[in-house]
Coordinates of N, CA, C and O in Angstrom, one line a residue:
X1 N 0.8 -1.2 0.0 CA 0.0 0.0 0.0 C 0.8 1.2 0.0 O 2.1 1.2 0.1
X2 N -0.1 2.7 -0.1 CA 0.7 3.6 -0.4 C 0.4 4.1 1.0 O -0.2 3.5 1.9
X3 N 0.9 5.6 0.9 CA 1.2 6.2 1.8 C -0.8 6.3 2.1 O -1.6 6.0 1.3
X4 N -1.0 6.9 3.5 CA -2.7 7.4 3.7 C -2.6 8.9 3.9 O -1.8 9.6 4.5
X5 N -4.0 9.2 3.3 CA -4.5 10.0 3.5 C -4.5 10.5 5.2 O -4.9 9.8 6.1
X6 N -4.0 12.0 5.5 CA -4.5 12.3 7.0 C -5.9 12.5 7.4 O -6.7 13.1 6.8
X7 N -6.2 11.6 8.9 CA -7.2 11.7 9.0 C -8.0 12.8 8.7 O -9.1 12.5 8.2
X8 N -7.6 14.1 8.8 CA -8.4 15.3 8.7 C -8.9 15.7 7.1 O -10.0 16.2 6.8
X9 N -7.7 15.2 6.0 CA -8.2 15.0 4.8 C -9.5 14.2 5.2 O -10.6 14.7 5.3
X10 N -9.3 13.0 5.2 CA -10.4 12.4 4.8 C -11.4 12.8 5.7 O -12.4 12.3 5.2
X11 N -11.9 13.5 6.9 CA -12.6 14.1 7.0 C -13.5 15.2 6.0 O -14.6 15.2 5.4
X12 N -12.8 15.6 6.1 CA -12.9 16.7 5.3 C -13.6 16.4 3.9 O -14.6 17.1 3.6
X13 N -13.0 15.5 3.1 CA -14.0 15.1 1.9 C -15.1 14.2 2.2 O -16.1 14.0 1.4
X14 N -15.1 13.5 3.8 CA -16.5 12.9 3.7 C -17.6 13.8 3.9 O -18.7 13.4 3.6
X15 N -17.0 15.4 4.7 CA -17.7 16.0 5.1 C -18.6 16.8 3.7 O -19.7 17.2 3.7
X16 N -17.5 16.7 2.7 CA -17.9 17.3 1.4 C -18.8 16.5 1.0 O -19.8 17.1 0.7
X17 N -18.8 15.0 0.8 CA -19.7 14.1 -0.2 C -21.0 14.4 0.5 O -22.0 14.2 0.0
X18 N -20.8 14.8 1.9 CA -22.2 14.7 2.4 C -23.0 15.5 2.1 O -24.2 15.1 2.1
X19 N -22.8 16.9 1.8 CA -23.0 18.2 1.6 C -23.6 17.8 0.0 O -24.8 17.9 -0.3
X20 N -22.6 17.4 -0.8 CA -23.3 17.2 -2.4 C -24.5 16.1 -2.4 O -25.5 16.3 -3.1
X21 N -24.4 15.1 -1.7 CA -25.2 14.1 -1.4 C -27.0 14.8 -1.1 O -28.1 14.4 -1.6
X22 N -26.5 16.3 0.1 CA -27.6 16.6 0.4 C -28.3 17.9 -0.6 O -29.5 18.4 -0.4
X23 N -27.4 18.1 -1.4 CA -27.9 19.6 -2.0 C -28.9 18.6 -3.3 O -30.0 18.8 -3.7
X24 N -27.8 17.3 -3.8 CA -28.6 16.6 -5.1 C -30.2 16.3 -4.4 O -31.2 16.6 -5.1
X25 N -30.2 15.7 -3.2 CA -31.6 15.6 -3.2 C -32.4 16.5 -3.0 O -33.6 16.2 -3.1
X26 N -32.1 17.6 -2.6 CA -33.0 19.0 -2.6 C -33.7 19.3 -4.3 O -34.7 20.1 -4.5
X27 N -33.0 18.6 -5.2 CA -33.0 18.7 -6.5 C -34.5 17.9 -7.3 O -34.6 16.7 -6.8
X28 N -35.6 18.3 -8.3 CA -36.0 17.4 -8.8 C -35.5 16.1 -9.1 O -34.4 15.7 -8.7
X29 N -36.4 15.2 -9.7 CA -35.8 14.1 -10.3 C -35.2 14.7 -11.7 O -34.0 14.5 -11.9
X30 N -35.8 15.4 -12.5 CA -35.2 15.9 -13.7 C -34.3 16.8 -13.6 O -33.6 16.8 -14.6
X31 N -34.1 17.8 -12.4 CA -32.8 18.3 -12.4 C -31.9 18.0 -12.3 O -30.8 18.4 -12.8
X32 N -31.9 16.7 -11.3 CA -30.7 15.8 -10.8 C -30.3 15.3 -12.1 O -29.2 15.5 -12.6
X33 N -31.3 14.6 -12.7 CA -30.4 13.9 -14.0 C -29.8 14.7 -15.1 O -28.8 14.4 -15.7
X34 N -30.7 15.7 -15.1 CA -29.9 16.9 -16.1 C -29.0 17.6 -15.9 O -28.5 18.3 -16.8
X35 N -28.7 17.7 -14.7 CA -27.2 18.3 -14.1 C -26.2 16.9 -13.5 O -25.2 17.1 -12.8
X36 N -26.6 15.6 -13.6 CA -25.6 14.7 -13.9 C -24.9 14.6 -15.0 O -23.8 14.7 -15.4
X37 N -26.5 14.4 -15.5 CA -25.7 14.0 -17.4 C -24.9 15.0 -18.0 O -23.8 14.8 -18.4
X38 N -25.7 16.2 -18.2 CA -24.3 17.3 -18.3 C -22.8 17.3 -17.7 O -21.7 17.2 -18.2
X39 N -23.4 17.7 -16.5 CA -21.9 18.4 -15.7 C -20.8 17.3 -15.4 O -19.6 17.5 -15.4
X40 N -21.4 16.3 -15.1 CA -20.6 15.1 -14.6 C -20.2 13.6 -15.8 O -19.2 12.9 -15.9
X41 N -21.5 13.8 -16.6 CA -21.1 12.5 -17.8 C -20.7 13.5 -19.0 O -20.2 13.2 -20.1
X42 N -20.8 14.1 -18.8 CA -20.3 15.3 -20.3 C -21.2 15.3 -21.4 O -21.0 15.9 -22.5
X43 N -22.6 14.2 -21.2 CA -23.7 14.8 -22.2 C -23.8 15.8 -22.8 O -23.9 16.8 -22.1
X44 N -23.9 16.1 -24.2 CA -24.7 17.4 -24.6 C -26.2 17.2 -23.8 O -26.5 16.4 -23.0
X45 N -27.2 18.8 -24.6 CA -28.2 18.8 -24.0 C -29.2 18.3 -24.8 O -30.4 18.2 -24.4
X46 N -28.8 18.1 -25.7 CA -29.7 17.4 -26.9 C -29.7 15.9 -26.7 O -30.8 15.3 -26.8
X47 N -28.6 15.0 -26.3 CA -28.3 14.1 -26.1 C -29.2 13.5 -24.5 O -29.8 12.5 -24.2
X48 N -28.8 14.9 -23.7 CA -29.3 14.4 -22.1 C -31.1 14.6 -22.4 O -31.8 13.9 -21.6
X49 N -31.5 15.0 -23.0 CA -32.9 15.5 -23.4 C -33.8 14.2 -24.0 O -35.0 13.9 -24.0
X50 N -32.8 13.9 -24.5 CA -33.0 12.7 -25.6 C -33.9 11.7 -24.8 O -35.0 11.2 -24.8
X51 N -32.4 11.5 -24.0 CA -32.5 10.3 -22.8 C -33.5 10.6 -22.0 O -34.2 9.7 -21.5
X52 N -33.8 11.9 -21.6 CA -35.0 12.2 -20.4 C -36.4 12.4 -21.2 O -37.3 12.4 -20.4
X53 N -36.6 12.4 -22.0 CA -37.6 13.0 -22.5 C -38.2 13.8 -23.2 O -39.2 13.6 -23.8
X54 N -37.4 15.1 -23.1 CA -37.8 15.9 -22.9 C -36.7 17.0 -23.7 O -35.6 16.7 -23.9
X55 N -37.2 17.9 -24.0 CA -36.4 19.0 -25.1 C -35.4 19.7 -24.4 O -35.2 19.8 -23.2
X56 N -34.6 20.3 -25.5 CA -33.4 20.9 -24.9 C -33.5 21.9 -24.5 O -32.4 22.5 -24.3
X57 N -34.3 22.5 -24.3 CA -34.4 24.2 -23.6 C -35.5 23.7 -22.3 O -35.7 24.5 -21.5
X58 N -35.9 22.8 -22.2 CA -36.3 22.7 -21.1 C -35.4 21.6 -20.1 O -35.7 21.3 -18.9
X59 N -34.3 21.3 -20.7 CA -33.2 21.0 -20.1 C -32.4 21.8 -19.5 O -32.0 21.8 -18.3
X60 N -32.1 22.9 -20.7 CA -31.0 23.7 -20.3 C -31.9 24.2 -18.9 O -31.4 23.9 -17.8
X61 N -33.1 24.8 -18.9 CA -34.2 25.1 -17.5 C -33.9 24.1 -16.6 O -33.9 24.8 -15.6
X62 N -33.8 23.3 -16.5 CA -33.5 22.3 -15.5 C -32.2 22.6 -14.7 O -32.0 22.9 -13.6
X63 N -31.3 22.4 -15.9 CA -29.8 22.6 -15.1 C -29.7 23.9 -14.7 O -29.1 24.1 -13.7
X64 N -30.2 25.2 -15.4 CA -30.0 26.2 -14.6 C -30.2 26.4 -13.2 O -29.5 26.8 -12.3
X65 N -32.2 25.7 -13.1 CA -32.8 25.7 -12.0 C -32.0 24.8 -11.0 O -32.3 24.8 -9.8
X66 N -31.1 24.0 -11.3 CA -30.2 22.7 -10.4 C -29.4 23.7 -9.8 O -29.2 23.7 -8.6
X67 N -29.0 24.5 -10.6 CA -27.5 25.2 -10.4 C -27.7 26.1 -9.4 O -27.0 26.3 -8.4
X68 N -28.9 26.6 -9.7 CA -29.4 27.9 -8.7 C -29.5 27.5 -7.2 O -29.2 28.0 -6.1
X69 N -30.2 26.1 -7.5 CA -30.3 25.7 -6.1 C -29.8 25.3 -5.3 O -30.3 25.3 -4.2
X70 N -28.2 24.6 -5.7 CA -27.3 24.4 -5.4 C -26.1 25.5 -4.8 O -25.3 25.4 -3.9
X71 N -26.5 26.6 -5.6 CA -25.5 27.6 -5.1 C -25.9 28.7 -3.9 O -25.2 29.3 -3.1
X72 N -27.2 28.7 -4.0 CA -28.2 29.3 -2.9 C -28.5 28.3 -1.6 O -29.1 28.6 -0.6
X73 N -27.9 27.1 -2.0 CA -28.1 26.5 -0.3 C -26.9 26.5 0.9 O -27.1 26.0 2.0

């Protein structure tokens, strides 16, 4: 094995995953997936749209509305 992480690091990022963990569920179902598939799988929005349903300007509305609420909590 390699060297470890200090305890306080890994604090510290579990403290983070918890925080993302709780802002994603504050999220629709369709925002969550439209600001996965974008931000994190690198979907286009035509592509993430495709897969959800649902058109690309009411995606792009999705991920905005994700983002907002993400940064306001």
């Amino acid at each position: 094995g390699g060297p470890t992480a200090p305890a306080s690091l890994d604090a510290n990022v579990h403290a983070r995953w918890l925080d993302v963990r709780a802002g994603l569920a504050r999220l629709s179902p369709l925002e969550r997936s439209a600001l996965v598939m974008t931000a994190l799988e690198g979907h286009t929005y035509d592509e993430a749209a495709t897969v959800l349903g649902t058109t690309a300007g009411a995606l792009r509305a999705a991920v905005s509305r994700a983002r907002t609420k993400l940064e306001t909590a």
